[in-house]
Tab-separated table of C-alpha atoms in Angstrom:
chain	number	residue	atom	x	y	z
A	1	UNK	CA	44.786	-97.104	-21.093
A	2	UNK	CA	43.107	-94.354	-19.132
A	3	UNK	CA	45.312	-92.727	-16.226
A	4	UNK	CA	43.921	-91.172	-13.608
A	5	UNK	CA	45.446	-87.549	-12.261
A	6	UNK	CA	44.217	-84.829	-10.315
A	7	UNK	CA	45.699	-82.036	-12.447
A	8	UNK	CA	42.280	-79.489	-11.896
A	9	UNK	CA	44.624	-76.965	-10.871
A	10	UNK	CA	47.802	-77.925	-12.808
A	11	UNK	CA	49.795	-74.812	-14.474
A	12	UNK	CA	51.229	-75.805	-17.468
A	13	UNK	CA	53.610	-74.139	-19.763
A	14	UNK	CA	53.666	-75.433	-23.450
A	15	UNK	CA	57.022	-75.156	-24.862
A	16	UNK	CA	57.493	-74.454	-28.636
A	17	UNK	CA	54.026	-75.451	-30.467
A	18	UNK	CA	53.784	-74.490	-33.583
A	19	UNK	CA	50.419	-72.266	-32.588
A	20	UNK	CA	48.301	-71.625	-35.882
A	21	UNK	CA	47.239	-68.387	-36.415
A	22	UNK	CA	49.942	-67.008	-34.527
A	23	UNK	CA	53.588	-68.687	-35.400
A	24	UNK	CA	55.627	-70.661	-33.302
A	25	UNK	CA	55.435	-70.106	-29.660
A	26	UNK	CA	55.125	-70.741	-25.568
A	27	UNK	CA	51.884	-70.792	-24.370
A	28	UNK	CA	51.122	-70.754	-20.787
A	29	UNK	CA	47.563	-72.931	-19.939
A	30	UNK	CA	46.141	-71.313	-16.022
A	31	UNK	CA	43.211	-71.182	-14.907
A	32	UNK	CA	40.767	-72.412	-17.205
A	33	UNK	CA	42.531	-69.977	-19.834
A	34	UNK	CA	45.414	-68.978	-21.675
A	35	UNK	CA	47.716	-66.968	-19.435
A	36	UNK	CA	50.442	-66.280	-21.630
A	37	UNK	CA	52.054	-67.126	-24.872
A	38	UNK	CA	55.299	-65.845	-26.593
A	39	UNK	CA	58.701	-66.382	-25.353
A	40	UNK	CA	57.459	-66.908	-20.777
A	41	UNK	CA	59.876	-68.806	-18.261
A	42	UNK	CA	58.099	-71.567	-16.283
A	43	UNK	CA	55.992	-70.242	-13.797
A	44	UNK	CA	56.490	-71.749	-10.168
A	45	UNK	CA	54.929	-74.993	-9.965
A	46	UNK	CA	54.009	-75.902	-14.105
A	47	UNK	CA	54.157	-78.615	-15.883
A	48	UNK	CA	56.292	-78.128	-19.157
A	49	UNK	CA	54.976	-80.078	-22.180
A	50	UNK	CA	57.930	-80.336	-25.195
A	51	UNK	CA	56.140	-79.827	-28.210
A	52	UNK	CA	58.779	-78.632	-30.775
A	53	UNK	CA	57.040	-80.330	-33.867
A	54	UNK	CA	53.819	-80.233	-32.981
A	55	UNK	CA	50.722	-77.880	-33.834
A	56	UNK	CA	48.830	-76.344	-31.408
A	57	UNK	CA	44.656	-76.354	-32.954
A	58	UNK	CA	41.956	-75.610	-30.439
A	59	UNK	CA	40.472	-78.105	-29.253
A	60	UNK	CA	38.072	-80.324	-31.867
A	61	UNK	CA	33.909	-80.482	-31.385
A	62	UNK	CA	32.176	-83.528	-33.135
A	63	UNK	CA	28.902	-82.279	-33.857
A	64	UNK	CA	27.760	-85.789	-34.797
A	65	UNK	CA	28.721	-89.090	-31.419
A	66	UNK	CA	26.736	-91.723	-31.147
A	67	UNK	CA	27.566	-92.225	-27.332
A	68	UNK	CA	24.741	-95.091	-27.078
A	69	UNK	CA	24.068	-93.999	-23.315
A	70	UNK	CA	21.129	-95.137	-22.070
A	71	UNK	CA	20.074	-97.993	-23.259
A	72	UNK	CA	22.963	-99.743	-25.337
A	73	UNK	CA	25.844	-98.995	-22.390
A	74	UNK	CA	27.478	-102.332	-23.924
A	75	UNK	CA	28.021	-100.430	-26.611
A	76	UNK	CA	29.106	-97.494	-26.008
A	77	UNK	CA	28.431	-95.606	-22.619
A	78	UNK	CA	29.025	-91.139	-22.206
A	79	UNK	CA	32.586	-92.124	-19.970
A	80	UNK	CA	34.220	-94.314	-22.834
A	81	UNK	CA	32.890	-92.270	-25.419
A	82	UNK	CA	34.491	-89.594	-23.693
A	83	UNK	CA	37.824	-90.657	-23.529
A	84	UNK	CA	37.941	-91.904	-27.039
A	85	UNK	CA	36.847	-88.322	-28.684
A	86	UNK	CA	39.579	-86.876	-26.081
A	87	UNK	CA	42.263	-89.123	-27.025
A	88	UNK	CA	41.133	-87.865	-30.271
A	89	UNK	CA	41.880	-84.374	-29.197
A	90	UNK	CA	38.133	-83.466	-29.254
A	91	UNK	CA	37.653	-81.098	-26.566
A	92	UNK	CA	33.291	-80.774	-27.082
A	93	UNK	CA	31.085	-83.411	-28.796
A	94	UNK	CA	27.379	-83.070	-29.574
A	95	UNK	CA	25.295	-86.935	-28.878
A	96	UNK	CA	22.595	-88.327	-31.053
A	97	UNK	CA	19.151	-88.489	-29.809
A	98	UNK	CA	18.924	-92.397	-30.711
A	99	UNK	CA	19.745	-93.474	-27.262
A	100	UNK	CA	17.113	-95.965	-25.561
A	101	UNK	CA	14.701	-94.111	-24.398
A	102	UNK	CA	15.323	-91.427	-27.502
A	103	UNK	CA	16.416	-87.951	-26.182
A	104	UNK	CA	12.790	-86.511	-26.693
A	105	UNK	CA	12.824	-84.533	-23.911
A	106	UNK	CA	14.126	-81.768	-21.456
A	107	UNK	CA	14.929	-84.762	-19.047
A	108	UNK	CA	15.991	-87.111	-21.325
A	109	UNK	CA	18.686	-84.217	-22.690
A	110	UNK	CA	19.693	-83.094	-18.854
A	111	UNK	CA	20.805	-86.788	-17.894
A	112	UNK	CA	22.510	-86.804	-21.198
A	113	UNK	CA	24.157	-84.087	-20.026
A	114	UNK	CA	24.729	-85.015	-16.690
A	115	UNK	CA	26.603	-87.862	-17.720
A	116	UNK	CA	28.972	-85.663	-19.498
A	117	UNK	CA	29.894	-83.616	-16.712
A	118	UNK	CA	30.006	-86.718	-14.788
A	119	UNK	CA	32.658	-87.798	-17.156
A	120	UNK	CA	34.621	-84.538	-17.618
A	121	UNK	CA	36.724	-85.102	-20.560
A	122	UNK	CA	34.699	-83.365	-22.746
A	123	UNK	CA	31.874	-80.813	-23.033
A	124	UNK	CA	29.103	-83.176	-24.025
A	125	UNK	CA	25.905	-81.289	-25.242
A	126	UNK	CA	22.898	-83.547	-26.519
A	127	UNK	CA	21.351	-82.719	-29.211
A	128	UNK	CA	17.226	-83.373	-29.170
A	129	UNK	CA	15.361	-85.503	-30.982
A	130	UNK	CA	13.079	-83.421	-33.826
A	131	UNK	CA	10.348	-85.750	-33.741
A	132	UNK	CA	8.998	-88.011	-30.893
A	133	UNK	CA	10.245	-91.377	-30.620
A	134	UNK	CA	11.921	-90.381	-33.671
A	135	UNK	CA	8.766	-91.393	-35.228
A	136	UNK	CA	8.505	-88.908	-37.673
A	137	UNK	CA	4.883	-88.030	-36.356
A	138	UNK	CA	4.858	-85.455	-33.721
A	139	UNK	CA	7.166	-82.898	-32.438
A	140	UNK	CA	9.502	-83.158	-29.731
A	141	UNK	CA	9.705	-80.781	-26.943
A	142	UNK	CA	12.234	-78.576	-28.779
A	143	UNK	CA	11.554	-75.654	-26.056
A	144	UNK	CA	11.599	-77.659	-23.474
A	145	UNK	CA	14.998	-79.041	-24.022
A	146	UNK	CA	16.343	-75.727	-25.499
A	147	UNK	CA	15.559	-74.034	-22.302
A	148	UNK	CA	16.762	-77.062	-20.111
A	149	UNK	CA	19.854	-77.113	-17.927
A	150	UNK	CA	21.304	-78.724	-21.457
A	151	UNK	CA	20.154	-75.776	-23.263
A	152	UNK	CA	19.711	-77.936	-26.416
A	153	UNK	CA	20.513	-76.313	-29.671
A	154	UNK	CA	20.772	-78.974	-32.253
A	155	UNK	CA	17.692	-81.082	-32.931
A	156	UNK	CA	17.837	-84.597	-35.349
A	157	UNK	CA	16.482	-87.356	-35.741
A	158	UNK	CA	19.475	-89.237	-36.936
A	159	UNK	CA	19.290	-92.748	-38.152
A	160	UNK	CA	16.118	-91.751	-39.607
A	161	UNK	CA	15.218	-88.997	-41.537
A	162	UNK	CA	12.500	-85.960	-41.041
A	163	UNK	CA	10.606	-86.728	-44.295
A	164	UNK	CA	7.043	-85.400	-43.884
A	165	UNK	CA	7.961	-81.526	-45.149
A	166	UNK	CA	4.924	-80.412	-43.249
A	167	UNK	CA	6.828	-81.293	-40.363
A	168	UNK	CA	10.439	-80.273	-41.731
A	169	UNK	CA	8.287	-76.808	-41.813
A	170	UNK	CA	7.370	-76.599	-38.404
A	171	UNK	CA	10.480	-78.221	-37.023
A	172	UNK	CA	12.336	-74.954	-39.029
A	173	UNK	CA	10.146	-72.690	-37.507
A	174	UNK	CA	10.038	-73.869	-34.047
A	175	UNK	CA	13.872	-73.376	-33.332
A	176	UNK	CA	14.082	-70.510	-34.926
A	177	UNK	CA	13.117	-68.256	-32.140
A	178	UNK	CA	16.214	-69.499	-30.444
A	179	UNK	CA	18.408	-69.472	-33.595
A	180	UNK	CA	18.241	-73.322	-33.017
A	181	UNK	CA	18.901	-75.674	-35.882
A	182	UNK	CA	17.842	-79.199	-37.448
A	183	UNK	CA	20.875	-81.363	-38.391
A	184	UNK	CA	18.913	-83.363	-41.025
A	185	UNK	CA	19.448	-87.050	-41.828
A	186	UNK	CA	19.007	-86.798	-45.578
A	187	UNK	CA	17.165	-90.157	-46.867
A	188	UNK	CA	14.080	-90.482	-49.172
A	189	UNK	CA	12.583	-93.641	-47.319
A	190	UNK	CA	10.848	-94.376	-50.712
A	191	UNK	CA	13.706	-94.336	-52.483
A	192	UNK	CA	16.365	-95.709	-49.953
A	193	UNK	CA	14.430	-97.672	-47.527
A	194	UNK	CA	15.253	-99.885	-44.554
A	195	UNK	CA	17.393	-102.934	-46.104
A	196	UNK	CA	19.265	-100.927	-48.761
A	197	UNK	CA	22.659	-101.493	-47.153
A	198	UNK	CA	24.908	-99.723	-49.773
A	199	UNK	CA	25.838	-97.385	-53.151
A	200	UNK	CA	23.415	-98.399	-55.729
A	201	UNK	CA	25.473	-98.953	-58.879
A	202	UNK	CA	27.252	-101.594	-60.307
A	203	UNK	CA	28.837	-103.044	-57.540
A	204	UNK	CA	25.304	-103.629	-55.681
A	205	UNK	CA	24.277	-105.036	-58.324
A	206	UNK	CA	27.466	-108.013	-58.661
A	207	UNK	CA	27.420	-108.435	-54.802
A	208	UNK	CA	23.083	-108.897	-55.167
A	209	UNK	CA	22.720	-106.323	-52.341
A	210	UNK	CA	19.790	-104.251	-51.883
A	211	UNK	CA	21.171	-100.348	-53.588
A	212	UNK	CA	21.457	-97.198	-51.904
A	213	UNK	CA	21.042	-94.461	-54.737
A	214	UNK	CA	22.268	-90.815	-54.319
A	215	UNK	CA	19.316	-89.173	-55.326
A	216	UNK	CA	17.584	-90.355	-52.691
A	217	UNK	CA	20.578	-88.028	-50.228
A	218	UNK	CA	20.608	-85.415	-53.239
A	219	UNK	CA	16.528	-84.488	-52.795
A	220	UNK	CA	16.124	-84.681	-49.158
A	221	UNK	CA	19.196	-81.821	-49.282
A	222	UNK	CA	17.194	-79.841	-52.271
A	223	UNK	CA	13.794	-80.237	-50.656
A	224	UNK	CA	15.398	-78.718	-46.873
A	225	UNK	CA	17.153	-75.568	-48.685
A	226	UNK	CA	13.921	-74.594	-49.906
A	227	UNK	CA	12.339	-75.180	-46.815
A	228	UNK	CA	15.246	-73.188	-44.894
A	229	UNK	CA	14.718	-70.801	-47.602
A	230	UNK	CA	10.835	-70.038	-47.151
A	231	UNK	CA	11.800	-70.129	-43.167
A	232	UNK	CA	14.182	-67.733	-42.824
A	233	UNK	CA	15.745	-70.908	-40.168
A	234	UNK	CA	18.760	-72.833	-40.023
A	235	UNK	CA	19.043	-76.259	-41.301
A	236	UNK	CA	22.280	-78.797	-41.405
A	237	UNK	CA	22.803	-81.687	-43.778
A	238	UNK	CA	24.350	-84.876	-41.588
A	239	UNK	CA	27.209	-86.372	-43.377
A	240	UNK	CA	27.088	-85.571	-46.752
A	241	UNK	CA	27.958	-87.968	-49.082
A	242	UNK	CA	27.260	-87.661	-52.665
A	243	UNK	CA	28.480	-84.863	-55.155
A	244	UNK	CA	25.045	-83.741	-56.534
A	245	UNK	CA	24.446	-82.504	-52.659
A	246	UNK	CA	27.245	-81.044	-53.116
A	247	UNK	CA	26.365	-79.123	-55.782
A	248	UNK	CA	22.827	-78.363	-53.868
A	249	UNK	CA	24.667	-77.038	-50.689
A	250	UNK	CA	26.851	-74.625	-53.263
A	251	UNK	CA	24.236	-73.547	-55.079
A	252	UNK	CA	21.939	-72.472	-51.545
A	253	UNK	CA	25.303	-70.941	-50.027
A	254	UNK	CA	25.071	-68.784	-53.070
A	255	UNK	CA	21.530	-67.648	-52.513
A	256	UNK	CA	22.439	-66.379	-48.903
A	257	UNK	CA	20.128	-69.698	-47.582
A	258	UNK	CA	21.206	-70.787	-44.286
A	259	UNK	CA	22.679	-73.838	-44.588
A	260	UNK	CA	25.596	-75.704	-43.278
A	261	UNK	CA	26.902	-79.224	-43.699
A	262	UNK	CA	29.601	-81.320	-42.275
A	263	UNK	CA	31.108	-84.515	-43.854
A	264	UNK	CA	32.957	-87.495	-41.796
A	265	UNK	CA	36.244	-88.751	-42.459
A	266	UNK	CA	35.463	-92.128	-43.763
A	267	UNK	CA	33.281	-90.430	-46.679
A	268	UNK	CA	37.029	-88.656	-47.470
A	269	UNK	CA	38.715	-91.934	-47.333
A	270	UNK	CA	36.526	-94.770	-48.012
A	271	UNK	CA	34.843	-96.598	-51.183
A	272	UNK	CA	32.579	-98.871	-52.113
A	273	UNK	CA	35.176	-100.771	-53.530
A	274	UNK	CA	36.145	-101.863	-49.800
A	275	UNK	CA	32.815	-103.616	-50.070
A	276	UNK	CA	33.670	-106.434	-52.019
A	277	UNK	CA	34.635	-109.042	-49.570
A	278	UNK	CA	31.289	-108.299	-47.277
A	279	UNK	CA	33.126	-107.361	-44.533
A	280	UNK	CA	30.282	-105.462	-42.734
A	281	UNK	CA	32.307	-103.203	-40.254
A	282	UNK	CA	32.208	-101.044	-43.874
A	283	UNK	CA	28.109	-100.984	-43.709
A	284	UNK	CA	27.645	-97.100	-43.004
A	285	UNK	CA	25.039	-94.674	-43.374
A	286	UNK	CA	24.660	-93.391	-45.882
A	287	UNK	CA	27.242	-95.608	-47.450
A	288	UNK	CA	30.403	-95.216	-49.027
A	289	UNK	CA	30.465	-94.373	-52.468
A	290	UNK	CA	32.822	-94.292	-55.514
A	291	UNK	CA	35.770	-92.689	-55.654
A	292	UNK	CA	34.234	-88.957	-57.833
A	293	UNK	CA	31.910	-88.617	-55.080
A	294	UNK	CA	35.151	-88.657	-52.573
A	295	UNK	CA	36.672	-86.276	-54.722
A	296	UNK	CA	34.121	-84.089	-54.844
A	297	UNK	CA	33.701	-83.932	-51.205
A	298	UNK	CA	37.175	-82.804	-50.390
A	299	UNK	CA	37.373	-80.774	-52.927
A	300	UNK	CA	34.229	-79.178	-51.182
A	301	UNK	CA	35.895	-79.412	-47.682
A	302	UNK	CA	38.484	-77.575	-48.721
A	303	UNK	CA	35.940	-74.549	-50.776
A	304	UNK	CA	33.769	-74.426	-47.457
A	305	UNK	CA	30.782	-75.995	-49.273
A	306	UNK	CA	31.677	-78.366	-46.513
A	307	UNK	CA	31.339	-76.495	-42.790
A	308	UNK	CA	32.995	-78.772	-40.478
A	309	UNK	CA	34.325	-82.294	-40.297
A	310	UNK	CA	31.567	-84.306	-38.129
A	311	UNK	CA	33.164	-88.168	-36.927
A	312	UNK	CA	29.431	-90.265	-36.899
A	313	UNK	CA	30.984	-92.566	-34.671
A	314	UNK	CA	28.511	-95.021	-33.866
A	315	UNK	CA	29.799	-97.874	-32.014
A	316	UNK	CA	28.397	-101.177	-32.334
A	317	UNK	CA	28.587	-104.861	-29.891
A	318	UNK	CA	30.363	-107.432	-32.137
A	319	UNK	CA	26.648	-108.938	-31.704
A	320	UNK	CA	24.838	-106.695	-33.375
A	321	UNK	CA	28.029	-106.419	-36.243
A	322	UNK	CA	29.108	-109.583	-36.997
A	323	UNK	CA	26.128	-110.828	-39.293
A	324	UNK	CA	26.449	-111.595	-43.607
A	325	UNK	CA	26.103	-107.540	-44.731
A	326	UNK	CA	22.535	-107.213	-45.497
A	327	UNK	CA	21.621	-108.045	-41.584
A	328	UNK	CA	24.748	-106.246	-39.831
A	329	UNK	CA	24.172	-103.139	-38.329
A	330	UNK	CA	24.970	-99.623	-39.653
A	331	UNK	CA	28.059	-97.325	-38.207
A	332	UNK	CA	31.699	-97.647	-37.727
A	333	UNK	CA	33.619	-95.724	-35.096
A	334	UNK	CA	35.377	-92.439	-36.322
A	335	UNK	CA	36.461	-90.215	-32.640
A	336	UNK	CA	40.081	-91.328	-32.166
A	337	UNK	CA	41.508	-91.100	-35.860
A	338	UNK	CA	39.249	-87.986	-37.301
A	339	UNK	CA	42.787	-85.785	-37.083
A	340	UNK	CA	44.699	-87.947	-38.858
A	341	UNK	CA	42.388	-89.528	-41.657
A	342	UNK	CA	41.909	-85.014	-42.357
A	343	UNK	CA	45.885	-84.929	-42.122
A	344	UNK	CA	46.134	-88.085	-44.256
A	345	UNK	CA	43.727	-87.398	-47.095
A	346	UNK	CA	42.615	-83.267	-46.795
A	347	UNK	CA	46.189	-81.858	-46.457
A	348	UNK	CA	48.126	-83.754	-48.223
A	349	UNK	CA	45.899	-84.142	-51.674
A	350	UNK	CA	44.129	-81.250	-51.497
A	351	UNK	CA	46.407	-78.467	-49.537
A	352	UNK	CA	44.073	-78.145	-46.588
A	353	UNK	CA	46.305	-75.441	-44.758
A	354	UNK	CA	46.069	-75.596	-40.859
A	355	UNK	CA	44.270	-72.268	-40.710
A	356	UNK	CA	41.538	-74.439	-42.732
A	357	UNK	CA	41.801	-77.733	-40.825
A	358	UNK	CA	41.143	-75.743	-37.451
A	359	UNK	CA	38.560	-74.292	-38.941
A	360	UNK	CA	36.353	-77.346	-40.101
A	361	UNK	CA	37.033	-79.252	-37.617
A	362	UNK	CA	36.624	-76.675	-34.391
A	363	UNK	CA	35.648	-73.295	-35.265
A	364	UNK	CA	32.949	-73.963	-37.668
A	365	UNK	CA	31.037	-77.036	-35.881
A	366	UNK	CA	31.167	-74.404	-32.353
A	367	UNK	CA	29.566	-71.726	-34.362
A	368	UNK	CA	26.780	-74.004	-36.019
A	369	UNK	CA	25.964	-75.675	-32.550
A	370	UNK	CA	26.305	-72.353	-30.754
A	371	UNK	CA	28.677	-72.971	-28.427
A	372	UNK	CA	30.778	-70.023	-27.549
A	373	UNK	CA	33.992	-70.845	-25.200
A	374	UNK	CA	34.464	-73.063	-28.262
A	375	UNK	CA	36.299	-73.189	-31.147
A	376	UNK	CA	38.018	-70.116	-29.986
A	377	UNK	CA	41.282	-68.904	-30.964
A	378	UNK	CA	44.144	-69.269	-29.226
A	379	UNK	CA	45.678	-66.417	-28.203
A	380	UNK	CA	45.210	-65.075	-24.426
A	381	UNK	CA	42.192	-64.951	-22.266
A	382	UNK	CA	40.681	-67.416	-24.277
A	383	UNK	CA	39.390	-70.956	-23.136
A	384	UNK	CA	42.594	-73.773	-22.833
A	385	UNK	CA	40.809	-75.418	-24.807
A	386	UNK	CA	43.747	-76.884	-26.835
A	387	UNK	CA	44.784	-79.992	-28.828
A	388	UNK	CA	48.482	-81.035	-29.527
A	389	UNK	CA	49.100	-82.432	-32.583
A	390	UNK	CA	51.896	-84.241	-34.308
A	391	UNK	CA	51.104	-83.942	-38.064
A	392	UNK	CA	54.491	-86.131	-39.126
A	393	UNK	CA	54.088	-89.301	-36.872
A	394	UNK	CA	53.124	-92.640	-38.821
A	395	UNK	CA	50.735	-94.697	-36.993
A	396	UNK	CA	49.213	-98.596	-37.327
A	397	UNK	CA	45.431	-98.531	-36.438
A	398	UNK	CA	44.863	-101.067	-33.703
A	399	UNK	CA	41.438	-101.488	-32.919
A	400	UNK	CA	41.441	-103.354	-29.757
A	401	UNK	CA	43.577	-100.096	-28.958
A	402	UNK	CA	40.349	-98.280	-28.371
A	403	UNK	CA	39.015	-96.751	-25.550
A	404	UNK	CA	35.467	-97.280	-27.447
A	405	UNK	CA	33.895	-99.847	-25.729
A	406	UNK	CA	33.228	-101.158	-29.171
A	407	UNK	CA	35.284	-102.730	-32.192
A	408	UNK	CA	33.825	-101.745	-35.353
A	409	UNK	CA	36.896	-98.969	-36.410
A	410	UNK	CA	37.320	-98.772	-40.591
A	411	UNK	CA	41.051	-97.554	-39.417
A	412	UNK	CA	41.985	-100.929	-38.250
A	413	UNK	CA	45.811	-101.714	-39.921
A	414	UNK	CA	45.525	-98.641	-41.863
A	415	UNK	CA	48.566	-96.384	-41.887
A	416	UNK	CA	47.278	-92.586	-40.774
A	417	UNK	CA	49.624	-89.769	-40.699
A	418	UNK	CA	49.805	-88.128	-37.547
A	419	UNK	CA	48.725	-88.556	-33.820
A	420	UNK	CA	47.124	-86.535	-31.160
A	421	UNK	CA	50.053	-86.076	-28.380
A	422	UNK	CA	47.674	-84.005	-25.658
A	423	UNK	CA	44.484	-82.857	-25.642
A	424	UNK	CA	43.216	-79.964	-22.750
A	425	UNK	CA	39.650	-78.631	-21.548
A	426	UNK	CA	39.195	-75.303	-19.919
A	427	UNK	CA	43.681	-75.941	-19.362
A	428	UNK	CA	43.091	-79.323	-17.496
A	429	UNK	CA	44.700	-82.106	-19.648
A	430	UNK	CA	42.566	-84.851	-20.603
A	431	UNK	CA	44.978	-86.370	-22.836
A	432	UNK	CA	49.464	-86.333	-22.256
A	433	UNK	CA	51.715	-87.949	-23.874
A	434	UNK	CA	48.861	-89.766	-25.818
A	435	UNK	CA	47.498	-91.306	-22.732
A	436	UNK	CA	43.935	-90.155	-21.903
A	437	UNK	CA	43.554	-89.054	-18.096
A	438	UNK	CA	40.764	-88.699	-16.618
């Protein structure tokens, strides 16, 4: 449910939160920033938020969101996607370019940016396409998009791989001038074509579904890190899904190559076994993998080989998803449950502490995207971008309760650990008591 409440100039006193990096303190939010930290008296007129038992994190930043607007407003709009993001504790997101029309010009990028400003719940930063129309044949207007009001710095043909090595090299060389980054959807189209719809293995053979081999991802990751080394540019590996990719990225980082990587919540928790009933909810690209890959991804997130958690939030209308598995659309929702999944699997099983959670969900993605006012430590004078999270709550996910227009939620019916209680964007509440405030 969205609640209307103009609280732009409201002062908030967050009472007794466990603040990552600072311990248990009160915190005053006013005029866009954190003005006091410690044991403080409530300023006149302040709204007091009881945060006893809650963890205060820097507002989450998502490197990988599909908002579907323009073109598929029946599946998601910038406004509804922003509401879902705020409900999940996000204060900024990167909107992928595979809309209709594609975000491959300065005008298209500014249009998405303006829609985000109008929604006002999170900072929406458009991702620019690497190639015109995502066709993989000619570079898009990378420089013009960067110089536009949207100040695009991240470029991706996500959904498609920039498979032409020469074109990828040119893109890397081009964005180096303004410290841009190419976010690659790593899928060799000759090894995993458009028909490949699930992990290639024993199960795909038994189900009779075209397989997506791990090597189709790993060869592109290996190629791109070598191109990044050759050009001195930054490459970002989107939605890493295999243990082999992790090993390549680990090696590349050890060599000093400018590579970063993200993992999705669903690849941290869900496995190929869920496909046994042909449920298209679990059809995603790259596909869910067997447990050994999931374990490798969790380990890589803990040790920092994988820099960030990114949702790959991919809403779809029912008529695009409710088909036989092989014909259904790829993708699943992810914004609203991302922090709950991290809290459920990585913290419990692998010992990711809160400082590391803050880094992987906020600081690192902000750094990769070049967002200077996001992912900041919670200190006096810093932007009031904050997520309050109850780590011990238990919540059963109800897909019907989503702020997204779509319902392809893989967590429906799951009991996840933790709950976002409040979100603040530049000291303005966008979520209070779990309810979105527009």
